[in-house]
Every structure is written in structure tokens, then in C-alpha cells.
Amino acid sequence: EKDSGTCKSASSPNTAQKKPRIIMIVITSSVATKAKPPVIWNRWIDVGSWRQWNTSLDYARLAAGFRIGAHGELCMNKDKKAAFVITRIEPDKMFEMKSCAWGNDVLFRYVIETIGGMQRMLVEVEVTGYTSWIFGTWFGFVMKKELPAALTRLAFLVEDDQERVERELHSAQFKK
């Protein structure tokens, strides 16, 4: 499913008129993990726990369940708040969320790809809009620094989660 709404302001990210898609910057980062897609997915849809792996966040919250059209808020550095809306979901595979900054749309795409028995967790950030060349330069610098570290922390967490799931399965089979 997909919601193609574009941003008008940080407080109502899916209510604007369409803007020309002027792509200035795309930031991509990925990391491989042995964790299975459902384990990764469970970490991604637990928005309240994003701070555990993305330490640049003070908090992340979602107003309703993880679904298309759900609104949320991120806060970085105690005062930089950004509203977002979930715009696309493919369970255990990918989701997208859209936010606004300086009049630009900021699309975050989170993807799980299976490659040779491993999973690749990929995050792509796309900044579009008339001032994307200004905002995108600064934001791109920040994201290129923060995103790889966040994904590395996430990989450690999901691998621990995967080991716990496997121990629980083994324990349940042993009790039978």
C-alpha cells in the first residue's frame, strides 16, 4: 500500500499540494546481518525504541499503530522536532515515511533485502524541493555521518534478538 501525499509543513506532512520533484540529494547506507526479516521488521515498527539504535534521536513516537497514514514525531538535539507520516508499508520488506524540512520533502525508505542467506538493511534518504540544494547539503553531511553508525547499532540489536528467538524456539522444542 502507498500514500503519495506530499508535505506542506512539519505539522501536517501529508496535506499539501503537489510540488515539482526537484531531487537534490539521495543518501544511502546499508549493513548486512544474519537476523531474519521478521526480527528486523519488529525493531523497525517499534518506533518508540528507535533511540536504542539511532542515538541522534532524543525520542521517536507514533500517534497510532504502525500503518499507512500514521503520524509521528522525531526529536533531535532537544529542540529539532520533525513530524512524519508513514506513506508505504510492505511488511517484513520495506516501509517509507515522509517528513518536511525547510520547505522540502524528505523521504526515508527502509528496505530489507535477502542476499545469499544474509539480510541487507538499507536506508535511503531523498530530499526534494526548491531549497533542497541548501538543506540537502547540510542534512546530507549529517546523515552520512549518523546513518552508518545507527545501522551498525541496529545490526547488533537484531542479531541479539535473533539469537533470543532461536533459544526460545529450541527451548520450546526441547520441552515437547
Short mmCIF file of N, CA and C in Angstrom, two decimals:
data_model
loop_
_atom_site.label_atom_id
_atom_site.label_comp_id
_atom_site.label_asym_id
_atom_site.label_seq_id
_atom_site.Cartn_x
_atom_site.Cartn_y
_atom_site.Cartn_z
N GLU A 1 0.84 -1.18 0.00
CA GLU A 1 0.00 0.00 0.00
C GLU A 1 0.88 1.23 0.00
N LYS A 2 0.32 2.34 -0.51
CA LYS A 2 1.12 3.56 -0.61
C LYS A 2 0.23 4.78 -0.48
N ASP A 3 0.71 5.78 0.27
CA ASP A 3 0.07 7.08 0.38
C ASP A 3 1.03 8.06 -0.27
N SER A 4 0.62 8.76 -1.31
CA SER A 4 1.55 9.61 -2.05
C SER A 4 1.46 11.07 -1.65
N GLY A 5 0.91 11.37 -0.49
CA GLY A 5 0.80 12.75 -0.05
C GLY A 5 2.16 13.41 0.08
N THR A 6 2.22 14.70 -0.21
CA THR A 6 3.46 15.43 -0.05
C THR A 6 3.34 16.40 1.10
N CYS A 7 4.46 16.90 1.56
CA CYS A 7 4.50 17.73 2.75
C CYS A 7 4.08 19.16 2.48
N LYS A 8 3.38 19.72 3.44
CA LYS A 8 3.07 21.14 3.43
C LYS A 8 3.83 21.81 4.56
N SER A 9 3.81 21.19 5.71
CA SER A 9 4.54 21.71 6.86
C SER A 9 4.90 20.54 7.75
N ALA A 10 5.77 20.79 8.72
CA ALA A 10 6.18 19.72 9.63
C ALA A 10 5.02 19.25 10.49
N SER A 11 3.99 20.06 10.64
CA SER A 11 2.87 19.64 11.50
C SER A 11 1.83 18.83 10.76
N SER A 12 1.77 18.93 9.44
CA SER A 12 0.80 18.14 8.68
C SER A 12 1.44 17.63 7.41
N PRO A 13 2.27 16.58 7.53
CA PRO A 13 3.09 16.16 6.40
C PRO A 13 2.39 15.55 5.20
N ASN A 14 1.09 15.28 5.23
CA ASN A 14 0.51 14.66 4.04
C ASN A 14 -0.67 15.44 3.47
N THR A 15 -0.72 16.76 3.71
CA THR A 15 -1.88 17.51 3.28
C THR A 15 -1.59 18.57 2.23
N ALA A 16 -0.43 18.56 1.65
CA ALA A 16 -0.04 19.66 0.76
C ALA A 16 -0.43 19.43 -0.68
N GLN A 17 -0.30 20.50 -1.44
CA GLN A 17 -0.43 20.38 -2.88
C GLN A 17 0.85 19.77 -3.42
N LYS A 18 0.75 19.18 -4.58
CA LYS A 18 1.94 18.57 -5.19
C LYS A 18 2.95 19.64 -5.58
N LYS A 19 4.23 19.34 -5.34
CA LYS A 19 5.33 20.21 -5.74
C LYS A 19 6.13 19.50 -6.83
N PRO A 20 6.82 20.24 -7.66
CA PRO A 20 7.71 19.57 -8.63
C PRO A 20 8.76 18.76 -7.87
N ARG A 21 9.11 17.61 -8.38
CA ARG A 21 10.11 16.77 -7.73
C ARG A 21 11.50 17.20 -8.18
N ILE A 22 12.11 18.06 -7.40
CA ILE A 22 13.46 18.52 -7.68
C ILE A 22 14.36 17.75 -6.72
N ILE A 23 15.00 16.69 -7.20
CA ILE A 23 15.83 15.87 -6.33
C ILE A 23 17.22 16.49 -6.26
N MET A 24 17.62 16.80 -5.06
CA MET A 24 18.94 17.35 -4.88
C MET A 24 19.90 16.30 -4.35
N ILE A 25 19.44 15.54 -3.39
CA ILE A 25 20.38 14.64 -2.72
C ILE A 25 19.69 13.34 -2.34
N VAL A 26 20.42 12.26 -2.50
CA VAL A 26 19.98 10.95 -2.03
C VAL A 26 21.13 10.38 -1.21
N ILE A 27 20.84 10.03 0.03
CA ILE A 27 21.84 9.46 0.93
C ILE A 27 21.45 8.01 1.15
N THR A 28 22.40 7.10 1.01
CA THR A 28 22.13 5.68 1.17
C THR A 28 23.18 5.07 2.10
N SER A 29 22.70 4.20 2.97
CA SER A 29 23.61 3.44 3.83
C SER A 29 23.00 2.06 4.04
N SER A 30 23.87 1.05 4.21
CA SER A 30 23.36 -0.29 4.44
C SER A 30 24.35 -1.08 5.29
N VAL A 31 23.83 -2.15 5.87
CA VAL A 31 24.66 -3.07 6.65
C VAL A 31 24.05 -4.46 6.52
N ALA A 32 24.90 -5.47 6.55
CA ALA A 32 24.44 -6.86 6.45
C ALA A 32 24.27 -7.44 7.85
N THR A 33 23.33 -8.39 7.97
CA THR A 33 23.08 -9.05 9.24
C THR A 33 22.58 -10.47 8.99
N LYS A 34 22.78 -11.31 10.01
CA LYS A 34 22.25 -12.68 9.95
C LYS A 34 20.82 -12.76 10.44
N ALA A 35 20.31 -11.69 11.04
CA ALA A 35 18.94 -11.69 11.57
C ALA A 35 17.94 -11.85 10.43
N LYS A 36 16.84 -12.54 10.72
CA LYS A 36 15.80 -12.78 9.73
C LYS A 36 14.91 -11.56 9.57
N PRO A 37 14.28 -11.39 8.39
CA PRO A 37 13.43 -10.22 8.14
C PRO A 37 12.39 -9.91 9.22
N PRO A 38 11.66 -10.91 9.77
CA PRO A 38 10.67 -10.56 10.79
C PRO A 38 11.29 -9.95 12.06
N VAL A 39 12.50 -10.36 12.39
CA VAL A 39 13.18 -9.82 13.56
C VAL A 39 13.58 -8.37 13.31
N ILE A 40 14.11 -8.10 12.13
CA ILE A 40 14.45 -6.73 11.76
C ILE A 40 13.18 -5.88 11.74
N TRP A 41 12.14 -6.40 11.11
CA TRP A 41 10.88 -5.68 10.98
C TRP A 41 10.33 -5.29 12.36
N ASN A 42 10.39 -6.21 13.31
CA ASN A 42 9.89 -5.90 14.65
C ASN A 42 10.62 -4.73 15.29
N ARG A 43 11.91 -4.60 15.05
CA ARG A 43 12.66 -3.45 15.55
C ARG A 43 12.23 -2.18 14.83
N TRP A 44 12.04 -2.26 13.52
CA TRP A 44 11.68 -1.07 12.75
C TRP A 44 10.30 -0.55 13.11
N ILE A 45 9.33 -1.43 13.34
CA ILE A 45 7.98 -0.95 13.61
C ILE A 45 7.79 -0.52 15.06
N ASP A 46 8.77 -0.77 15.92
CA ASP A 46 8.73 -0.30 17.30
C ASP A 46 9.36 1.09 17.36
N VAL A 47 8.62 2.08 16.88
CA VAL A 47 9.13 3.44 16.72
C VAL A 47 9.64 4.00 18.05
N GLY A 48 8.98 3.70 19.14
CA GLY A 48 9.40 4.20 20.44
C GLY A 48 10.78 3.74 20.86
N SER A 49 11.28 2.66 20.26
CA SER A 49 12.61 2.15 20.62
C SER A 49 13.71 2.57 19.64
N TRP A 50 13.39 3.40 18.66
CA TRP A 50 14.40 3.81 17.68
C TRP A 50 15.62 4.44 18.33
N ARG A 51 15.44 5.10 19.46
CA ARG A 51 16.55 5.74 20.18
C ARG A 51 17.63 4.73 20.57
N GLN A 52 17.25 3.45 20.74
CA GLN A 52 18.22 2.42 21.12
C GLN A 52 19.29 2.23 20.05
N TRP A 53 18.93 2.43 18.80
CA TRP A 53 19.90 2.24 17.73
C TRP A 53 20.25 3.54 16.99
N ASN A 54 19.41 4.54 17.10
CA ASN A 54 19.70 5.83 16.46
C ASN A 54 19.89 6.86 17.57
N THR A 55 21.11 6.98 18.05
CA THR A 55 21.40 7.82 19.21
C THR A 55 21.36 9.32 18.90
N SER A 56 21.17 9.70 17.65
CA SER A 56 20.99 11.12 17.35
C SER A 56 19.57 11.58 17.70
N LEU A 57 18.70 10.63 18.01
CA LEU A 57 17.32 10.97 18.40
C LEU A 57 17.21 11.12 19.91
N ASP A 58 16.47 12.14 20.34
CA ASP A 58 16.07 12.22 21.74
C ASP A 58 14.87 11.31 21.96
N TYR A 59 13.96 11.29 20.98
CA TYR A 59 12.83 10.37 21.02
C TYR A 59 12.22 10.25 19.63
N ALA A 60 11.44 9.20 19.47
CA ALA A 60 10.61 9.00 18.28
C ALA A 60 9.30 8.42 18.79
N ARG A 61 8.20 8.93 18.27
CA ARG A 61 6.91 8.40 18.70
C ARG A 61 5.92 8.42 17.54
N LEU A 62 4.97 7.53 17.65
CA LEU A 62 3.94 7.37 16.64
C LEU A 62 2.60 7.56 17.33
N ALA A 63 1.71 8.36 16.74
CA ALA A 63 0.42 8.67 17.36
C ALA A 63 -0.53 7.47 17.37
N ALA A 64 -0.39 6.59 16.41
CA ALA A 64 -1.26 5.41 16.31
C ALA A 64 -0.38 4.22 15.95
N GLY A 65 -0.99 3.10 15.67
CA GLY A 65 -0.23 1.93 15.28
C GLY A 65 0.56 2.15 14.01
N PHE A 66 1.49 1.26 13.74
CA PHE A 66 2.34 1.35 12.56
C PHE A 66 1.51 0.97 11.35
N ARG A 67 1.00 1.99 10.67
CA ARG A 67 0.14 1.79 9.50
C ARG A 67 0.29 2.97 8.56
N ILE A 68 -0.11 2.81 7.33
CA ILE A 68 -0.07 3.90 6.36
C ILE A 68 -0.96 5.03 6.86
N GLY A 69 -0.43 6.23 6.80
CA GLY A 69 -1.17 7.40 7.26
C GLY A 69 -0.94 7.75 8.72
N ALA A 70 -0.26 6.87 9.46
CA ALA A 70 0.03 7.16 10.87
C ALA A 70 1.02 8.30 10.96
N HIS A 71 0.74 9.24 11.86
CA HIS A 71 1.61 10.39 12.08
C HIS A 71 2.51 10.16 13.28
N GLY A 72 3.72 10.68 13.18
CA GLY A 72 4.66 10.57 14.28
C GLY A 72 5.51 11.82 14.41
N GLU A 73 6.41 11.77 15.39
CA GLU A 73 7.31 12.89 15.62
C GLU A 73 8.67 12.37 16.04
N LEU A 74 9.71 12.99 15.50
CA LEU A 74 11.09 12.74 15.89
C LEU A 74 11.62 13.99 16.56
N CYS A 75 12.47 13.82 17.56
CA CYS A 75 13.13 14.97 18.17
C CYS A 75 14.62 14.67 18.25
N MET A 76 15.41 15.62 17.73
CA MET A 76 16.86 15.51 17.75
C MET A 76 17.43 16.73 18.48
N ASN A 77 18.43 16.52 19.27
CA ASN A 77 19.12 17.61 19.96
C ASN A 77 18.18 18.48 20.79
N LYS A 78 17.21 17.89 21.43
CA LYS A 78 16.29 18.53 22.37
C LYS A 78 15.35 19.57 21.78
N ASP A 79 15.65 20.13 20.63
CA ASP A 79 14.77 21.18 20.11
C ASP A 79 14.41 21.03 18.64
N LYS A 80 15.07 20.16 17.92
CA LYS A 80 14.79 19.99 16.49
C LYS A 80 13.76 18.87 16.32
N LYS A 81 12.50 19.27 16.22
CA LYS A 81 11.41 18.31 16.08
C LYS A 81 10.97 18.24 14.63
N ALA A 82 10.61 17.05 14.21
CA ALA A 82 10.13 16.86 12.85
C ALA A 82 8.95 15.89 12.86
N ALA A 83 7.85 16.33 12.28
CA ALA A 83 6.69 15.45 12.12
C ALA A 83 6.94 14.55 10.91
N PHE A 84 6.34 13.37 10.94
CA PHE A 84 6.44 12.48 9.78
C PHE A 84 5.15 11.71 9.64
N VAL A 85 4.97 11.11 8.48
CA VAL A 85 3.82 10.25 8.22
C VAL A 85 4.33 9.00 7.51
N ILE A 86 3.80 7.85 7.89
CA ILE A 86 4.12 6.58 7.22
C ILE A 86 3.35 6.58 5.90
N THR A 87 4.05 6.43 4.78
CA THR A 87 3.42 6.54 3.46
C THR A 87 3.35 5.23 2.68
N ARG A 88 4.15 4.25 3.09
CA ARG A 88 4.16 2.97 2.35
C ARG A 88 4.67 1.88 3.28
N ILE A 89 4.02 0.72 3.20
CA ILE A 89 4.43 -0.42 4.02
C ILE A 89 4.33 -1.70 3.19
N GLU A 90 5.39 -2.50 3.23
CA GLU A 90 5.38 -3.88 2.73
C GLU A 90 5.97 -4.70 3.87
N PRO A 91 5.13 -5.31 4.72
CA PRO A 91 5.62 -5.99 5.93
C PRO A 91 6.78 -6.94 5.65
N ASP A 92 7.75 -6.91 6.56
CA ASP A 92 8.98 -7.72 6.50
C ASP A 92 9.86 -7.40 5.30
N LYS A 93 9.54 -6.33 4.55
CA LYS A 93 10.33 -5.97 3.37
C LYS A 93 10.77 -4.51 3.38
N MET A 94 9.81 -3.58 3.57
CA MET A 94 10.18 -2.16 3.49
C MET A 94 9.06 -1.28 4.00
N PHE A 95 9.46 -0.07 4.37
CA PHE A 95 8.47 0.98 4.64
C PHE A 95 9.09 2.32 4.28
N GLU A 96 8.20 3.29 4.05
CA GLU A 96 8.63 4.65 3.76
C GLU A 96 7.91 5.61 4.70
N MET A 97 8.62 6.65 5.07
CA MET A 97 7.99 7.73 5.83
C MET A 97 8.45 9.05 5.25
N LYS A 98 7.56 10.03 5.31
CA LYS A 98 7.84 11.33 4.72
C LYS A 98 7.78 12.40 5.80
N SER A 99 8.69 13.36 5.69
CA SER A 99 8.74 14.49 6.60
C SER A 99 9.00 15.75 5.77
N CYS A 100 9.12 16.88 6.43
CA CYS A 100 9.41 18.15 5.77
C CYS A 100 10.53 18.86 6.51
N ALA A 101 11.31 19.60 5.77
CA ALA A 101 12.34 20.45 6.36
C ALA A 101 12.64 21.57 5.39
N TRP A 102 12.59 22.78 5.85
CA TRP A 102 12.89 23.97 5.04
C TRP A 102 12.07 24.00 3.75
N GLY A 103 10.86 23.53 3.81
CA GLY A 103 10.00 23.51 2.63
C GLY A 103 10.27 22.38 1.67
N ASN A 104 11.11 21.45 2.05
CA ASN A 104 11.44 20.29 1.21
C ASN A 104 10.77 19.04 1.74
N ASP A 105 10.46 18.13 0.84
CA ASP A 105 10.03 16.79 1.24
C ASP A 105 11.27 15.98 1.56
N VAL A 106 11.21 15.22 2.63
CA VAL A 106 12.30 14.32 2.99
C VAL A 106 11.67 12.93 3.10
N LEU A 107 12.05 12.04 2.21
CA LEU A 107 11.53 10.69 2.18
C LEU A 107 12.58 9.74 2.74
N PHE A 108 12.19 8.96 3.74
CA PHE A 108 13.06 7.93 4.32
C PHE A 108 12.52 6.58 3.86
N ARG A 109 13.36 5.78 3.25
CA ARG A 109 12.97 4.45 2.78
C ARG A 109 13.83 3.41 3.51
N TYR A 110 13.19 2.48 4.20
CA TYR A 110 13.86 1.42 4.95
C TYR A 110 13.56 0.10 4.24
N VAL A 111 14.61 -0.61 3.82
CA VAL A 111 14.44 -1.80 2.99
C VAL A 111 15.22 -2.97 3.58
N ILE A 112 14.61 -4.16 3.54
CA ILE A 112 15.29 -5.41 3.91
C ILE A 112 15.42 -6.23 2.63
N GLU A 113 16.67 -6.55 2.26
CA GLU A 113 16.94 -7.37 1.08
C GLU A 113 17.65 -8.64 1.53
N THR A 114 17.23 -9.79 1.02
CA THR A 114 17.92 -11.04 1.31
C THR A 114 18.93 -11.30 0.21
N ILE A 115 20.20 -11.48 0.64
CA ILE A 115 21.28 -11.72 -0.31
C ILE A 115 22.15 -12.85 0.24
N GLY A 116 22.11 -13.99 -0.42
CA GLY A 116 22.96 -15.11 -0.03
C GLY A 116 22.81 -15.55 1.42
N GLY A 117 21.60 -15.66 1.91
CA GLY A 117 21.37 -16.12 3.28
C GLY A 117 21.53 -15.04 4.34
N MET A 118 21.94 -13.86 3.93
CA MET A 118 22.07 -12.72 4.85
C MET A 118 21.00 -11.69 4.47
N GLN A 119 20.75 -10.78 5.38
CA GLN A 119 19.85 -9.68 5.11
C GLN A 119 20.67 -8.40 5.01
N ARG A 120 20.29 -7.58 4.08
CA ARG A 120 20.89 -6.25 3.96
C ARG A 120 19.83 -5.25 4.41
N MET A 121 20.15 -4.50 5.46
CA MET A 121 19.26 -3.43 5.92
C MET A 121 19.74 -2.16 5.23
N LEU A 122 18.89 -1.59 4.42
CA LEU A 122 19.22 -0.43 3.61
C LEU A 122 18.33 0.74 4.02
N VAL A 123 18.92 1.89 4.21
CA VAL A 123 18.15 3.11 4.44
C VAL A 123 18.56 4.11 3.38
N GLU A 124 17.55 4.66 2.73
CA GLU A 124 17.77 5.67 1.69
C GLU A 124 16.99 6.92 2.09
N VAL A 125 17.64 8.06 2.01
CA VAL A 125 17.01 9.34 2.35
C VAL A 125 17.07 10.22 1.11
N GLU A 126 15.90 10.69 0.69
CA GLU A 126 15.80 11.50 -0.52
C GLU A 126 15.22 12.87 -0.15
N VAL A 127 15.94 13.93 -0.50
CA VAL A 127 15.48 15.30 -0.23
C VAL A 127 15.07 15.93 -1.55
N THR A 128 13.82 16.40 -1.63
CA THR A 128 13.32 17.04 -2.84
C THR A 128 12.69 18.38 -2.50
N GLY A 129 12.81 19.33 -3.42
CA GLY A 129 12.18 20.63 -3.24
C GLY A 129 13.07 21.74 -3.76
N TYR A 130 12.51 22.94 -3.75
CA TYR A 130 13.21 24.09 -4.32
C TYR A 130 14.48 24.48 -3.57
N THR A 131 14.51 24.28 -2.27
CA THR A 131 15.71 24.64 -1.49
C THR A 131 16.51 23.40 -1.08
N SER A 132 16.27 22.30 -1.78
CA SER A 132 16.96 21.06 -1.40
C SER A 132 18.47 21.18 -1.55
N TRP A 133 18.94 22.02 -2.43
CA TRP A 133 20.39 22.17 -2.60
C TRP A 133 21.02 22.79 -1.36
N ILE A 134 20.29 23.64 -0.65
CA ILE A 134 20.82 24.22 0.59
C ILE A 134 20.66 23.22 1.73
N PHE A 135 19.41 22.83 1.97
CA PHE A 135 19.14 21.92 3.08
C PHE A 135 19.82 20.57 2.86
N GLY A 136 19.75 20.06 1.64
CA GLY A 136 20.31 18.75 1.33
C GLY A 136 21.80 18.65 1.60
N THR A 137 22.52 19.73 1.36
CA THR A 137 23.97 19.72 1.61
C THR A 137 24.25 19.54 3.09
N TRP A 138 23.58 20.33 3.93
CA TRP A 138 23.78 20.21 5.38
C TRP A 138 23.26 18.87 5.89
N PHE A 139 22.02 18.53 5.51
CA PHE A 139 21.39 17.30 6.00
C PHE A 139 22.16 16.08 5.51
N GLY A 140 22.63 16.12 4.27
CA GLY A 140 23.42 15.02 3.72
C GLY A 140 24.69 14.79 4.51
N PHE A 141 25.35 15.87 4.91
CA PHE A 141 26.56 15.76 5.73
C PHE A 141 26.25 15.06 7.05
N VAL A 142 25.17 15.48 7.70
CA VAL A 142 24.77 14.89 8.99
C VAL A 142 24.39 13.42 8.81
N MET A 143 23.58 13.11 7.80
CA MET A 143 23.12 11.74 7.59
C MET A 143 24.26 10.80 7.21
N LYS A 144 25.19 11.26 6.41
CA LYS A 144 26.32 10.41 6.02
C LYS A 144 27.18 10.05 7.23
N LYS A 145 27.17 10.90 8.23
CA LYS A 145 27.91 10.63 9.46
C LYS A 145 27.10 9.73 10.41
N GLU A 146 25.82 10.01 10.57
CA GLU A 146 24.99 9.33 11.57
C GLU A 146 24.43 7.98 11.11
N LEU A 147 24.04 7.88 9.86
CA LEU A 147 23.33 6.70 9.38
C LEU A 147 24.13 5.40 9.46
N PRO A 148 25.38 5.35 9.02
CA PRO A 148 26.13 4.09 9.13
C PRO A 148 26.27 3.61 10.59
N ALA A 149 26.52 4.53 11.51
CA ALA A 149 26.65 4.15 12.92
C ALA A 149 25.32 3.63 13.46
N ALA A 150 24.22 4.27 13.09
CA ALA A 150 22.90 3.81 13.55
C ALA A 150 22.60 2.41 13.03
N LEU A 151 22.88 2.16 11.75
CA LEU A 151 22.62 0.83 11.19
C LEU A 151 23.52 -0.24 11.80
N THR A 152 24.73 0.11 12.13
CA THR A 152 25.63 -0.84 12.79
C THR A 152 25.09 -1.21 14.17
N ARG A 153 24.61 -0.20 14.92
CA ARG A 153 24.00 -0.49 16.24
C ARG A 153 22.75 -1.34 16.07
N LEU A 154 21.95 -1.04 15.05
CA LEU A 154 20.74 -1.82 14.78
C LEU A 154 21.10 -3.27 14.46
N ALA A 155 22.15 -3.49 13.68
CA ALA A 155 22.56 -4.86 13.34
C ALA A 155 22.90 -5.65 14.60
N PHE A 156 23.62 -5.04 15.53
CA PHE A 156 23.93 -5.74 16.79
C PHE A 156 22.65 -6.09 17.55
N LEU A 157 21.71 -5.16 17.61
CA LEU A 157 20.46 -5.40 18.33
C LEU A 157 19.64 -6.52 17.70
N VAL A 158 19.49 -6.49 16.37
CA VAL A 158 18.66 -7.51 15.73
C VAL A 158 19.33 -8.89 15.77
N GLU A 159 20.65 -8.92 15.76
CA GLU A 159 21.32 -10.22 15.89
C GLU A 159 21.13 -10.78 17.29
N ASP A 160 21.16 -9.94 18.32
CA ASP A 160 20.83 -10.38 19.68
C ASP A 160 19.39 -10.87 19.75
N ASP A 161 18.48 -10.12 19.12
CA ASP A 161 17.07 -10.52 19.08
C ASP A 161 16.91 -11.88 18.40
N GLN A 162 17.62 -12.09 17.29
CA GLN A 162 17.54 -13.35 16.55
C GLN A 162 18.03 -14.51 17.41
N GLU A 163 19.14 -14.31 18.11
CA GLU A 163 19.65 -15.37 19.00
C GLU A 163 18.65 -15.70 20.09
N ARG A 164 17.99 -14.69 20.65
CA ARG A 164 16.97 -14.92 21.69
C ARG A 164 15.80 -15.73 21.12
N VAL A 165 15.34 -15.37 19.93
CA VAL A 165 14.23 -16.09 19.29
C VAL A 165 14.62 -17.55 19.07
N GLU A 166 15.84 -17.79 18.58
CA GLU A 166 16.29 -19.16 18.33
C GLU A 166 16.41 -19.96 19.63
N ARG A 167 16.90 -19.33 20.71
CA ARG A 167 16.98 -20.01 22.02
C ARG A 167 15.59 -20.38 22.52
N GLU A 168 14.65 -19.45 22.37
CA GLU A 168 13.28 -19.71 22.80
C GLU A 168 12.64 -20.85 22.00
N LEU A 169 12.89 -20.87 20.69
CA LEU A 169 12.37 -21.96 19.85
C LEU A 169 12.97 -23.29 20.25
N HIS A 170 14.27 -23.28 20.47
CA HIS A 170 14.97 -24.51 20.87
C HIS A 170 14.44 -24.99 22.23
N SER A 171 14.26 -24.09 23.15
CA SER A 171 13.74 -24.43 24.48
C SER A 171 12.34 -25.00 24.39
N ALA A 172 11.49 -24.40 23.56
CA ALA A 172 10.11 -24.88 23.39
C ALA A 172 10.10 -26.27 22.76
N GLN A 173 10.98 -26.53 21.82
CA GLN A 173 11.06 -27.86 21.18
C GLN A 173 11.57 -28.89 22.17
N PHE A 174 12.51 -28.51 23.00
CA PHE A 174 13.10 -29.41 23.98
C PHE A 174 12.06 -29.83 25.01
N LYS A 175 11.13 -28.94 25.37
CA LYS A 175 10.11 -29.23 26.38
C LYS A 175 9.05 -30.17 25.87
N LYS A 176 8.92 -30.32 24.57
CA LYS A 176 7.88 -31.20 24.00
C LYS A 176 8.16 -32.63 24.19
#
